[in-house]
mmCIF file with all atom_site columns, N, CA and C in Angstrom:
data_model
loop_
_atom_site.group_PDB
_atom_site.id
_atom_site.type_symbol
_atom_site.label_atom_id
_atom_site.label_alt_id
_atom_site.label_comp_id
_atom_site.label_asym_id
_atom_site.label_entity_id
_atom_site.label_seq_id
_atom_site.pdbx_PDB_ins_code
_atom_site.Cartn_x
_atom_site.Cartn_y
_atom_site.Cartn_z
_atom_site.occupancy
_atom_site.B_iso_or_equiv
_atom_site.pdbx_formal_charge
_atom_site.auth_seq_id
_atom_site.auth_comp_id
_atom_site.auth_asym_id
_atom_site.auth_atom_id
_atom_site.pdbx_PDB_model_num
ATOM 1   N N  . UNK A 1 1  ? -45.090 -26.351 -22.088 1.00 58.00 ? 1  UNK A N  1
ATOM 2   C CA . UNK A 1 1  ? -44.546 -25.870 -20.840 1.00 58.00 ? 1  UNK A CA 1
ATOM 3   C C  . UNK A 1 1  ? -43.101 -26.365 -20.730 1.00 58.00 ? 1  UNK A C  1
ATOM 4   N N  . UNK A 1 2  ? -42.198 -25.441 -20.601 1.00 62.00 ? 2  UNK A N  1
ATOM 5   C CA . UNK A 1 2  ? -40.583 -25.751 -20.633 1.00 62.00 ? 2  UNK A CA 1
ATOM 6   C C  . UNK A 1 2  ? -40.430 -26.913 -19.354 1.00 62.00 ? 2  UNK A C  1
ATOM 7   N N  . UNK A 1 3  ? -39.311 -27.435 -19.390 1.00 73.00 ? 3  UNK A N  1
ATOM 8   C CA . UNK A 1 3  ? -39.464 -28.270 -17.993 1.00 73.00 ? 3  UNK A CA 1
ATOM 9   C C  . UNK A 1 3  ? -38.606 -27.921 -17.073 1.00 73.00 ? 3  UNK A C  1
ATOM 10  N N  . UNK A 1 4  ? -39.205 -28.062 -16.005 1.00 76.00 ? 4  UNK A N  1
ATOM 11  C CA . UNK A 1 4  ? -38.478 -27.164 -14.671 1.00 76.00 ? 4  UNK A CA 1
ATOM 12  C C  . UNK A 1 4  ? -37.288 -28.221 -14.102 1.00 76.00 ? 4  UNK A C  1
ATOM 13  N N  . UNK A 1 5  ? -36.079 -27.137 -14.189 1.00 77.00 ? 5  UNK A N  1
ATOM 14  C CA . UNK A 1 5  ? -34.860 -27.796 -13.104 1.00 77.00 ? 5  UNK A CA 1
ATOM 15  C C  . UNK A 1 5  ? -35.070 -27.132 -11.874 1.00 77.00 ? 5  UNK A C  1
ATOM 16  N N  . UNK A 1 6  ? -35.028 -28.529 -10.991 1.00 84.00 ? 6  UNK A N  1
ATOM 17  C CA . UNK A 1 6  ? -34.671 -28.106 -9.639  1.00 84.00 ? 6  UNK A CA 1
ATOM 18  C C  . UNK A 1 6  ? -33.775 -27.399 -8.875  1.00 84.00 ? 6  UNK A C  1
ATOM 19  N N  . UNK A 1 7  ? -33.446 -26.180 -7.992  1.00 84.00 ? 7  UNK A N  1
ATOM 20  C CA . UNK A 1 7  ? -32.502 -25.687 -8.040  1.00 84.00 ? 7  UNK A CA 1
ATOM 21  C C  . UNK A 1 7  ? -31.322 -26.134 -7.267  1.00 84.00 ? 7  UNK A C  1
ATOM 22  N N  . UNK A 1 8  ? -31.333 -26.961 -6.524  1.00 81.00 ? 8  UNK A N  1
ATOM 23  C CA . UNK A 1 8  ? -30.327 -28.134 -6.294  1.00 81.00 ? 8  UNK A CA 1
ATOM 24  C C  . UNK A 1 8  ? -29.568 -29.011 -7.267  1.00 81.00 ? 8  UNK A C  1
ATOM 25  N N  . UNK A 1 9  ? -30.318 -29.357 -8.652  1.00 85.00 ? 9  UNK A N  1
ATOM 26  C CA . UNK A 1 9  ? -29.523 -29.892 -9.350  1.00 85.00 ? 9  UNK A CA 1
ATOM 27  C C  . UNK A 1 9  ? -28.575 -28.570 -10.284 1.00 85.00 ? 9  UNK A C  1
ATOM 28  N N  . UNK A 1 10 ? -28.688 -27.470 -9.804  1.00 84.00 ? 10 UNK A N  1
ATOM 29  C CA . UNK A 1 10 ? -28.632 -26.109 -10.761 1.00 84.00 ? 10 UNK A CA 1
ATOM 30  C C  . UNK A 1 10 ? -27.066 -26.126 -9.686  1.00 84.00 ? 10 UNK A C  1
ATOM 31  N N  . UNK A 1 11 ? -27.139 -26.146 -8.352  1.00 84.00 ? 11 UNK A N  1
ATOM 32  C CA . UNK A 1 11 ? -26.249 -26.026 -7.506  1.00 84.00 ? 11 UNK A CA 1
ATOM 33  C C  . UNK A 1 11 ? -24.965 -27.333 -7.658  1.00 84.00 ? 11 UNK A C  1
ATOM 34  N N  . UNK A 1 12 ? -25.506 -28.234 -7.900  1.00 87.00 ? 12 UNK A N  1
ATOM 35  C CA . UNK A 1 12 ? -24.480 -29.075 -8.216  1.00 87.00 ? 12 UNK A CA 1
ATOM 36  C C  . UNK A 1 12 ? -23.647 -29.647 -9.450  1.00 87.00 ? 12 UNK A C  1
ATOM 37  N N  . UNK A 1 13 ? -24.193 -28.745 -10.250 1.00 87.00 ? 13 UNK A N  1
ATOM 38  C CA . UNK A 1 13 ? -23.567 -29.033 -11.760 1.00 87.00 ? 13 UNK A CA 1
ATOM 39  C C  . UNK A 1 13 ? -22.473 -27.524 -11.559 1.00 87.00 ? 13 UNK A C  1
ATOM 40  N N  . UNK A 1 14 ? -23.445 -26.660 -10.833 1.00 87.00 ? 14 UNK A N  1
ATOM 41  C CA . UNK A 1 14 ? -22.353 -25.170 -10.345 1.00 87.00 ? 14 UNK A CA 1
ATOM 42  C C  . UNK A 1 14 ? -21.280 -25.211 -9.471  1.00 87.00 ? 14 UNK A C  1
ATOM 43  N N  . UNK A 1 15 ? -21.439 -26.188 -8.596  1.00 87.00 ? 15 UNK A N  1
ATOM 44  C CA . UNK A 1 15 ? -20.092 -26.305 -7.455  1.00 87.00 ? 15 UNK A CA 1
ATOM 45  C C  . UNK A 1 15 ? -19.205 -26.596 -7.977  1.00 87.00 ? 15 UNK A C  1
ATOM 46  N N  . UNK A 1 16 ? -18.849 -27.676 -8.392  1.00 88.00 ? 16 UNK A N  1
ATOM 47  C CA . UNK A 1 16 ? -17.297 -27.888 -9.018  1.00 88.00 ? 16 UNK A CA 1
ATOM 48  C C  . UNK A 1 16 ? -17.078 -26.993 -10.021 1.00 88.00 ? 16 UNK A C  1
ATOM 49  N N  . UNK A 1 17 ? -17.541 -26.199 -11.093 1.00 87.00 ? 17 UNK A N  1
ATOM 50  C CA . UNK A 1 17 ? -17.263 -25.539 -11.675 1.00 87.00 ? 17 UNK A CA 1
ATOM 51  C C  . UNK A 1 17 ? -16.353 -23.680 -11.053 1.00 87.00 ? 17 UNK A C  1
ATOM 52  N N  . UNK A 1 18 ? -17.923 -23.632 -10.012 1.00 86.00 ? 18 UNK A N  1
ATOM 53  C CA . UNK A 1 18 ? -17.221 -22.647 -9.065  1.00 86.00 ? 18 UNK A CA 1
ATOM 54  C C  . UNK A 1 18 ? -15.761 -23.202 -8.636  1.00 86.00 ? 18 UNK A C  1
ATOM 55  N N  . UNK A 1 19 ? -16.224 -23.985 -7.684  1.00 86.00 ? 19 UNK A N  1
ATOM 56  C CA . UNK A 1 19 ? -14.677 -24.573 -7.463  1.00 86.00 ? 19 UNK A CA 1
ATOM 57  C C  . UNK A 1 19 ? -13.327 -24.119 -7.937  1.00 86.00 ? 19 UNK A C  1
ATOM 58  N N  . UNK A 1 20 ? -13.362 -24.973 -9.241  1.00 90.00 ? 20 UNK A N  1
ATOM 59  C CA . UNK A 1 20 ? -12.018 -24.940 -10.408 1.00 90.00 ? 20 UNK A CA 1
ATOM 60  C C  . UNK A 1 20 ? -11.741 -23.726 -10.574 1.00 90.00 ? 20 UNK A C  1
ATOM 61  N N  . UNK A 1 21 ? -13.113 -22.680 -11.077 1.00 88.00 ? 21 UNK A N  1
ATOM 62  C CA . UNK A 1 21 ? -12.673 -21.373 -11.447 1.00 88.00 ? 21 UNK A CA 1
ATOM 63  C C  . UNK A 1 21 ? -12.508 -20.338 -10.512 1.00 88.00 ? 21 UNK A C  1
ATOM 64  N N  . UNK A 1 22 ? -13.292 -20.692 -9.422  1.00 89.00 ? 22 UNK A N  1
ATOM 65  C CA . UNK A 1 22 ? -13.850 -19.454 -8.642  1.00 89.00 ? 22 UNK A CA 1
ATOM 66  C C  . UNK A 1 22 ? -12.284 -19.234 -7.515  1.00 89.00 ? 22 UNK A C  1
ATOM 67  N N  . UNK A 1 23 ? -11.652 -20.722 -7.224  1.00 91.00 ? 23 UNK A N  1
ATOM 68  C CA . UNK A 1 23 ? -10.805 -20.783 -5.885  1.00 91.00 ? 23 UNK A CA 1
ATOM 69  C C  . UNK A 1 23 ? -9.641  -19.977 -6.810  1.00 91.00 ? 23 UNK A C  1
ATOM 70  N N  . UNK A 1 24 ? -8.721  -20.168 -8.226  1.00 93.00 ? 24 UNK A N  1
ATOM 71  C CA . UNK A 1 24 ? -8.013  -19.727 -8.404  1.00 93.00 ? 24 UNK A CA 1
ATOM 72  C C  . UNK A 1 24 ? -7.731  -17.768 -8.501  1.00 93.00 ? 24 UNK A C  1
ATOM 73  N N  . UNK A 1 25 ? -8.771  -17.778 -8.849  1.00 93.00 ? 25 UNK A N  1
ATOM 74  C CA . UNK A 1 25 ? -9.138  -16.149 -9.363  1.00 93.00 ? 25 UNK A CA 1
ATOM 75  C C  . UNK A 1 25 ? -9.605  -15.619 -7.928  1.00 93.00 ? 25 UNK A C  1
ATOM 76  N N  . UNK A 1 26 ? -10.223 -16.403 -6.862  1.00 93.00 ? 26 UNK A N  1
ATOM 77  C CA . UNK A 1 26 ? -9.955  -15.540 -5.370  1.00 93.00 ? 26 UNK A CA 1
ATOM 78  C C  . UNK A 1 26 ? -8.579  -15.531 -5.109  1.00 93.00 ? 26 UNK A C  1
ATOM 79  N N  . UNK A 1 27 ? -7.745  -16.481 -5.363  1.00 95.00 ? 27 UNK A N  1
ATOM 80  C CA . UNK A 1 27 ? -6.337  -16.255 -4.655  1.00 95.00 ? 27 UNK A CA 1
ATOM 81  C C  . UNK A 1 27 ? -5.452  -15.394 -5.213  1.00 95.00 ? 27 UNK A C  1
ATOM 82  N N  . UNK A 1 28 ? -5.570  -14.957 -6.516  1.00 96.00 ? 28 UNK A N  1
ATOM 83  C CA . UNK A 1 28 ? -4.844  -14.286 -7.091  1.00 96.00 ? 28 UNK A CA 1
ATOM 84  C C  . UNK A 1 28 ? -5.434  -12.937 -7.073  1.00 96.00 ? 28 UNK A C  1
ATOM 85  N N  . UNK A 1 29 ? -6.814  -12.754 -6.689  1.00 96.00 ? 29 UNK A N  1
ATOM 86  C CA . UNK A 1 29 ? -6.957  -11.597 -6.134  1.00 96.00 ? 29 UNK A CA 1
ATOM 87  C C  . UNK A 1 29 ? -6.696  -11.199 -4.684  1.00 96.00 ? 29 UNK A C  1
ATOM 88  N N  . UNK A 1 30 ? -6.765  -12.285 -3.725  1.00 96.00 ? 30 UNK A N  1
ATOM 89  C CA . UNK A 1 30 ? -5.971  -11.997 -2.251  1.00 96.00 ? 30 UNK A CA 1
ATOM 90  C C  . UNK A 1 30 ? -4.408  -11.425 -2.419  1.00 96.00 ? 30 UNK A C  1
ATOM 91  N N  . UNK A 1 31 ? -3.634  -12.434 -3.388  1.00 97.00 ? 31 UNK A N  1
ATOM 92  C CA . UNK A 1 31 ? -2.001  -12.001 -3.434  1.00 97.00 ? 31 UNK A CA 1
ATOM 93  C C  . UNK A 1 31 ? -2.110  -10.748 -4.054  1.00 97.00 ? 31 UNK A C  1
ATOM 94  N N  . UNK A 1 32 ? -2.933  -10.379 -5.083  1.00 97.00 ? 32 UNK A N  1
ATOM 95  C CA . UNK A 1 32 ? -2.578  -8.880  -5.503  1.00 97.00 ? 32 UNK A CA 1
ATOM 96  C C  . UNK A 1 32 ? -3.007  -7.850  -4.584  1.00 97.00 ? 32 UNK A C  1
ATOM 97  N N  . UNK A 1 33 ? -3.735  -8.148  -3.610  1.00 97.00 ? 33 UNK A N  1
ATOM 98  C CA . UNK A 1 33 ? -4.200  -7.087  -2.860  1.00 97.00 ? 33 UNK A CA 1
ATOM 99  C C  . UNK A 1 33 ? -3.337  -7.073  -1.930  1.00 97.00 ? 33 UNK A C  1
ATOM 100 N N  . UNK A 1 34 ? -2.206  -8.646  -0.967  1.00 97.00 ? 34 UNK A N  1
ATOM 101 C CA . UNK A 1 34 ? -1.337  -8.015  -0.020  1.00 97.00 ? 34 UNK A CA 1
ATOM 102 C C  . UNK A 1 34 ? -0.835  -7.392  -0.488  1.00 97.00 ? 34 UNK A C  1
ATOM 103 N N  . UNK A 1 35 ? -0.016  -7.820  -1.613  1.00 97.00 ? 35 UNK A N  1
ATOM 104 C CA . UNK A 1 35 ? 1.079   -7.185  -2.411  1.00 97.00 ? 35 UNK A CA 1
ATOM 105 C C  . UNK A 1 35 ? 0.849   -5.837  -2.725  1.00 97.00 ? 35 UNK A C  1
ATOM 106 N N  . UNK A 1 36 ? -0.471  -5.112  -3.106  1.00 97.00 ? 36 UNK A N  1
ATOM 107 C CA . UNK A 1 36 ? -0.688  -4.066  -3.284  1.00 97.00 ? 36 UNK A CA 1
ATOM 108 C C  . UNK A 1 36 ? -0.282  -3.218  -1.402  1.00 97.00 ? 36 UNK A C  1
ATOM 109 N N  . UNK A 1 37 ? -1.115  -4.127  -0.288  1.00 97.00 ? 37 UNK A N  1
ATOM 110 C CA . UNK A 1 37 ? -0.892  -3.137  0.544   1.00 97.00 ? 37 UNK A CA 1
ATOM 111 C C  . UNK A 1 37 ? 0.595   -2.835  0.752   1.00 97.00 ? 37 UNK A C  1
ATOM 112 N N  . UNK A 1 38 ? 1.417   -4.377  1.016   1.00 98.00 ? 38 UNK A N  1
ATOM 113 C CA . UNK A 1 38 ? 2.546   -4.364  1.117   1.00 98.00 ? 38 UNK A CA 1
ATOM 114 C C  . UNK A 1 38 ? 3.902   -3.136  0.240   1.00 98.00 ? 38 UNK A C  1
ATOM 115 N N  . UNK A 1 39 ? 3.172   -2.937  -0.773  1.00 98.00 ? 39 UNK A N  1
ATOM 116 C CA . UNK A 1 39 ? 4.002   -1.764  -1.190  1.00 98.00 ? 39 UNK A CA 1
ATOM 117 C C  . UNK A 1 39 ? 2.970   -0.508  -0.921  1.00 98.00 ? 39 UNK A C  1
ATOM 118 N N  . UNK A 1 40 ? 1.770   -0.090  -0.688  1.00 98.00 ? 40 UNK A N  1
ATOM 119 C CA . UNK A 1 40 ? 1.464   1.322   0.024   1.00 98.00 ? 40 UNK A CA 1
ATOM 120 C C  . UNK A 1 40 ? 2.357   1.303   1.275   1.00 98.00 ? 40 UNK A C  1
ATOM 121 N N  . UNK A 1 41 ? 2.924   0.615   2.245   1.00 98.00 ? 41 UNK A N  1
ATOM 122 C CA . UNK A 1 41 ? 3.126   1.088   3.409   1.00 98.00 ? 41 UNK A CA 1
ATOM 123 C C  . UNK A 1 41 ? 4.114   1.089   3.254   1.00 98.00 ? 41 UNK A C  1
ATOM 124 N N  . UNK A 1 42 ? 5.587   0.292   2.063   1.00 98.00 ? 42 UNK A N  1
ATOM 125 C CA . UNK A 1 42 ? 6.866   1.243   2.088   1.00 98.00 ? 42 UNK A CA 1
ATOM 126 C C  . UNK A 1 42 ? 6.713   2.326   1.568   1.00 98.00 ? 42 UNK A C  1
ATOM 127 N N  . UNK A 1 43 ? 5.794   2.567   0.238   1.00 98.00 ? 43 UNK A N  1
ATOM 128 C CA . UNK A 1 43 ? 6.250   3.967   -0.115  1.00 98.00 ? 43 UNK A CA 1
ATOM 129 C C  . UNK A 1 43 ? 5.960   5.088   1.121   1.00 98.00 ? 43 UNK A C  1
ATOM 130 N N  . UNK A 1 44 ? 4.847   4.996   1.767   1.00 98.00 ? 44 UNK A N  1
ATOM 131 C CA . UNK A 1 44 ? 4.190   5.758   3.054   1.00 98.00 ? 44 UNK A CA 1
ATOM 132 C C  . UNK A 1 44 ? 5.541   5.819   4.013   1.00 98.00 ? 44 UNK A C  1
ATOM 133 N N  . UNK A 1 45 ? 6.231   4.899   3.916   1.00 98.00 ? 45 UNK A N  1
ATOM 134 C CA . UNK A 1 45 ? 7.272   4.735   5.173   1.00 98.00 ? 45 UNK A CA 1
ATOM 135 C C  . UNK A 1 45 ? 8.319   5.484   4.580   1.00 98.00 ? 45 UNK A C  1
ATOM 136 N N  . UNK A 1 46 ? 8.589   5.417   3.368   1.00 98.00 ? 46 UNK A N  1
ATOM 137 C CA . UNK A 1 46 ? 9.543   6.139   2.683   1.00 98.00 ? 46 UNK A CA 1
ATOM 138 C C  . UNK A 1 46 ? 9.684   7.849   2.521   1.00 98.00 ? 46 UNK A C  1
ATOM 139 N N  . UNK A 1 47 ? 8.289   8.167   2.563   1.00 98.00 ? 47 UNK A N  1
ATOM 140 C CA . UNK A 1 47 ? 7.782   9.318   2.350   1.00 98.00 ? 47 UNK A CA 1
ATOM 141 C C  . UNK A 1 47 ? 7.600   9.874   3.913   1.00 98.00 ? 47 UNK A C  1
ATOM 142 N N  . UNK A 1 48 ? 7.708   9.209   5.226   1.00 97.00 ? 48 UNK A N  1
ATOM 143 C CA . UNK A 1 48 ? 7.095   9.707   6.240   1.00 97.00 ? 48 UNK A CA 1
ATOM 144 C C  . UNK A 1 48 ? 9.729   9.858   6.631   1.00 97.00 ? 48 UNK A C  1
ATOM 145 N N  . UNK A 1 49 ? 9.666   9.033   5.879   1.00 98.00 ? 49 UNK A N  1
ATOM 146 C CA . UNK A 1 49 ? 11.143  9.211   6.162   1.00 98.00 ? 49 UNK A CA 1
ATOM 147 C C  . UNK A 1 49 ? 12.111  9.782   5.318   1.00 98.00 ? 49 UNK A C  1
ATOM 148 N N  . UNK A 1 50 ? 11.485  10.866  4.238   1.00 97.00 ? 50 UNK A N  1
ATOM 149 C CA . UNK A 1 50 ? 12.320  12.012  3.254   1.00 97.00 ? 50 UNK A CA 1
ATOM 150 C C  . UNK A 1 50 ? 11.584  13.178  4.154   1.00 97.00 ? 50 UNK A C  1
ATOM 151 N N  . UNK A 1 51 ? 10.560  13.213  4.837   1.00 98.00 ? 51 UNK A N  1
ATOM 152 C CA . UNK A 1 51 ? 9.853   14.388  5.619   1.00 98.00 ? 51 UNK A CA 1
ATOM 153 C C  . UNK A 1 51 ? 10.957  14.354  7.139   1.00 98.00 ? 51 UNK A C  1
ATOM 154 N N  . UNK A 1 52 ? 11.290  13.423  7.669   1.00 97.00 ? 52 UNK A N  1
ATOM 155 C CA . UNK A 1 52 ? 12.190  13.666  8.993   1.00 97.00 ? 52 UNK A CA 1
ATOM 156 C C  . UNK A 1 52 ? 13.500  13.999  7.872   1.00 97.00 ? 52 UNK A C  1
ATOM 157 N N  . UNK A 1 53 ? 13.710  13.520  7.019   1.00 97.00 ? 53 UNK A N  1
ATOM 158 C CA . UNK A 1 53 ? 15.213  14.372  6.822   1.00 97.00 ? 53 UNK A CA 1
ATOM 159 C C  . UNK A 1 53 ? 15.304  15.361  6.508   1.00 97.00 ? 53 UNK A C  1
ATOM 160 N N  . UNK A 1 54 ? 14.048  16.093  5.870   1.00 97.00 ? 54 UNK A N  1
ATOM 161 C CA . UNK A 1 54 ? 13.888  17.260  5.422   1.00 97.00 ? 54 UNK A CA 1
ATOM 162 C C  . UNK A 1 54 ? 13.818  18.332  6.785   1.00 97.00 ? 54 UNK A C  1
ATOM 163 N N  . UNK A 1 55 ? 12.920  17.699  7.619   1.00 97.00 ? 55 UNK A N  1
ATOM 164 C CA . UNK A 1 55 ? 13.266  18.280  9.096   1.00 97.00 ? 55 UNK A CA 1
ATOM 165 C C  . UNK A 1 55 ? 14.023  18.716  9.961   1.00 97.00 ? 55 UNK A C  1
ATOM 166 N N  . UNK A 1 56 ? 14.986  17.363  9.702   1.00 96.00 ? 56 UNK A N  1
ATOM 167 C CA . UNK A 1 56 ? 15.973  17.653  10.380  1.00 96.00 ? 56 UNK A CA 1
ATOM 168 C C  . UNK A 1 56 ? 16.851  18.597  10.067  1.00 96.00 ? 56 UNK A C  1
ATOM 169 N N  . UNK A 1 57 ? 17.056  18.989  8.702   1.00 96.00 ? 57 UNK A N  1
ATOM 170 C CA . UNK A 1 57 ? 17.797  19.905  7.682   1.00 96.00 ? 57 UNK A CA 1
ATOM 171 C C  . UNK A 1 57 ? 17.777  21.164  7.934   1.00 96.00 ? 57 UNK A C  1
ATOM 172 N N  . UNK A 1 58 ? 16.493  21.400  8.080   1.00 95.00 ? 58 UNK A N  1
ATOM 173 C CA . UNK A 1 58 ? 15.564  22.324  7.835   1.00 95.00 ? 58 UNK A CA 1
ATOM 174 C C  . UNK A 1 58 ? 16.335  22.845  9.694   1.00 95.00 ? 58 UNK A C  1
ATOM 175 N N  . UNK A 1 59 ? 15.515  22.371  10.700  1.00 94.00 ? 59 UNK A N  1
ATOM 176 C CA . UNK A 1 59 ? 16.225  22.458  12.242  1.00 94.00 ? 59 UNK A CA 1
ATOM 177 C C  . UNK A 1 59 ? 17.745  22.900  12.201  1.00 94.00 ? 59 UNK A C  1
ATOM 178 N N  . UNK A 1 60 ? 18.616  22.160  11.802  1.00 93.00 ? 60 UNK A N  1
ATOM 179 C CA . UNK A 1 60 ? 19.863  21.958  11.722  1.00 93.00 ? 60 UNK A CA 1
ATOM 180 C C  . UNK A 1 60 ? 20.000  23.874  11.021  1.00 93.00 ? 60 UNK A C  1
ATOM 181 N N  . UNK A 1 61 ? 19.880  23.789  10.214  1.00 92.00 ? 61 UNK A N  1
ATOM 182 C CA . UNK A 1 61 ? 19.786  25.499  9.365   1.00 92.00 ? 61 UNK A CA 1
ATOM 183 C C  . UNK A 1 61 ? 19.857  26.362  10.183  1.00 92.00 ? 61 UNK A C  1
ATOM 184 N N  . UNK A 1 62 ? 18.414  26.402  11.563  1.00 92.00 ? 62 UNK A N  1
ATOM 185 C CA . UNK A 1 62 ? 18.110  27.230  11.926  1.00 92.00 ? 62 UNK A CA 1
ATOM 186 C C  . UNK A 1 62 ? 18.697  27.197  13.352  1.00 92.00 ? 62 UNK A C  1
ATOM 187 N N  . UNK A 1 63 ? 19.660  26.301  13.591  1.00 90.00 ? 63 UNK A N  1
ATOM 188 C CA . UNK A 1 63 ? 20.040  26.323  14.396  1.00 90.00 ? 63 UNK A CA 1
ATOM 189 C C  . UNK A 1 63 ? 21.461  26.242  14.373  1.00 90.00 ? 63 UNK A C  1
ATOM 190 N N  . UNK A 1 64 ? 21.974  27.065  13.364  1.00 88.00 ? 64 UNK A N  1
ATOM 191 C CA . UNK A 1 64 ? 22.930  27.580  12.785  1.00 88.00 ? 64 UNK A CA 1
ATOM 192 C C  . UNK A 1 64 ? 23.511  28.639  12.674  1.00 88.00 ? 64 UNK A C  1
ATOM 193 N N  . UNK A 1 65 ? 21.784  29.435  11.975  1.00 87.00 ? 65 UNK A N  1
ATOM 194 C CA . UNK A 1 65 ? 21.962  30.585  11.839  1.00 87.00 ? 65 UNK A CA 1
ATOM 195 C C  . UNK A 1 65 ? 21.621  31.576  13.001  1.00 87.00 ? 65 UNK A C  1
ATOM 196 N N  . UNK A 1 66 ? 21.604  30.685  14.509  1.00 86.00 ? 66 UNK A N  1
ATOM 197 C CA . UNK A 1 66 ? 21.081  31.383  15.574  1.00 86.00 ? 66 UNK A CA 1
ATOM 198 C C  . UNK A 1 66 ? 22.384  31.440  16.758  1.00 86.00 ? 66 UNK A C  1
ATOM 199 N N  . UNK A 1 67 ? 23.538  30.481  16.160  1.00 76.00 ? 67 UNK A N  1
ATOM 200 C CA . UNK A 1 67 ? 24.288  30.385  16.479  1.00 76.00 ? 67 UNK A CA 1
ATOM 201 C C  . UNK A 1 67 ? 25.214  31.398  17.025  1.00 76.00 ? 67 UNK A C  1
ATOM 202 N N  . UNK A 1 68 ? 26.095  31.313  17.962  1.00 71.00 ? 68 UNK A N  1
ATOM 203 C CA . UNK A 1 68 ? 26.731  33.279  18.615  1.00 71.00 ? 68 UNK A CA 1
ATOM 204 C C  . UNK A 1 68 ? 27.895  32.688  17.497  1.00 71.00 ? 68 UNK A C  1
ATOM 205 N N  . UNK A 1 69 ? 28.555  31.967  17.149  1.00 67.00 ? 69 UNK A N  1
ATOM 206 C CA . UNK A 1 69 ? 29.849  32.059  15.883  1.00 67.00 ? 69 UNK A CA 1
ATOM 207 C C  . UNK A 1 69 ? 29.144  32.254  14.807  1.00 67.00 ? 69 UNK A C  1
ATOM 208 N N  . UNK A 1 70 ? 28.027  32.240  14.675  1.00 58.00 ? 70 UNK A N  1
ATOM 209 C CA . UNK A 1 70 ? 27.933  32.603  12.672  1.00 58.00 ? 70 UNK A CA 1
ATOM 210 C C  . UNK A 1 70 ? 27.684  34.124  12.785  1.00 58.00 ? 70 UNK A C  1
ATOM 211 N N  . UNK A 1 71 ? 26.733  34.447  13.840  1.00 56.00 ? 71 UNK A N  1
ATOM 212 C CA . UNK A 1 71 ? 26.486  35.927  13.559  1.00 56.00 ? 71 UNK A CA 1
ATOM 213 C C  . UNK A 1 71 ? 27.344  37.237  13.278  1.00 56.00 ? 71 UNK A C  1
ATOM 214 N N  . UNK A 1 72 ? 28.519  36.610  13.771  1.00 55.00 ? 72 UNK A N  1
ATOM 215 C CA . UNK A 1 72 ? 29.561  38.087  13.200  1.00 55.00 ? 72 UNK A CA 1
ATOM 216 C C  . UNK A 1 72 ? 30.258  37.125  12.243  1.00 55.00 ? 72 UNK A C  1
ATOM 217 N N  . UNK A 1 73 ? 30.326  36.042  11.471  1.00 55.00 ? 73 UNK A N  1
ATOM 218 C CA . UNK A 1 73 ? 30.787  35.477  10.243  1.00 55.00 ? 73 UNK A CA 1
ATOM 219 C C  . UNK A 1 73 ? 30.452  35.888  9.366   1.00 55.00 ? 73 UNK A C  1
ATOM 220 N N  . UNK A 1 74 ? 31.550  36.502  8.692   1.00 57.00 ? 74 UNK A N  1
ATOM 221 C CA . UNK A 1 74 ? 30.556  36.842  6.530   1.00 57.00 ? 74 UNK A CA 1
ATOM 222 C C  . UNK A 1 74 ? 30.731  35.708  6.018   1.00 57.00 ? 74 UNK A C  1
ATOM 223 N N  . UNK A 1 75 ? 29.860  35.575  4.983   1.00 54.00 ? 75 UNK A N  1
ATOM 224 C CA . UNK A 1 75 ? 30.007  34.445  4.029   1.00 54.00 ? 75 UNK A CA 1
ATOM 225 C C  . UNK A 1 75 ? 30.748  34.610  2.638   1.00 54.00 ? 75 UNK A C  1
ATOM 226 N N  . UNK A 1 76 ? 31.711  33.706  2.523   1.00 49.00 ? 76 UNK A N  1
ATOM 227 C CA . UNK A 1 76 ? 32.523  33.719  1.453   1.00 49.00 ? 76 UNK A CA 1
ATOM 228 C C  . UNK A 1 76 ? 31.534  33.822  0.178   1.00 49.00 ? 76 UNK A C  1
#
């Protein structure tokens, strides 16, 4: 009959080990994940701010071509 470890002594030969290995490899998965959000929300911010300039462009055009001086203007 094999001999039985208690699972308390199973837990304490495991804690410090967790410890050493387990605390570094959570933190470096916390920093990669701000860091990951931290750049989704410039590119998102970047992208929510090439869409207002495109807007505005876009407005600006049409409020150009509705204009009473362009309508009897030819274009060179």
């Amino acid at each position: 009959m094999p001999p039985v470890v208690p699972p308390f002594l199973i837990g304490l030969i495991a804690a410090p080990l967790l410890d050493r290995v387990g605390k570094p490899l959570l933190r470096g998965i916390i920093k990669t994940s701000v860091a990951l959000t931290l750049e989704v929300k410039r590119a998102a911010i970047e992208a929510g701010e090439e869409i207002q300039e495109l807007t505005a462009e876009v407005a600006a055009g049409r409020l150009a071509a509705r204009s009473p001086r362009t309508r009897g203007a030819t274009a060179d």
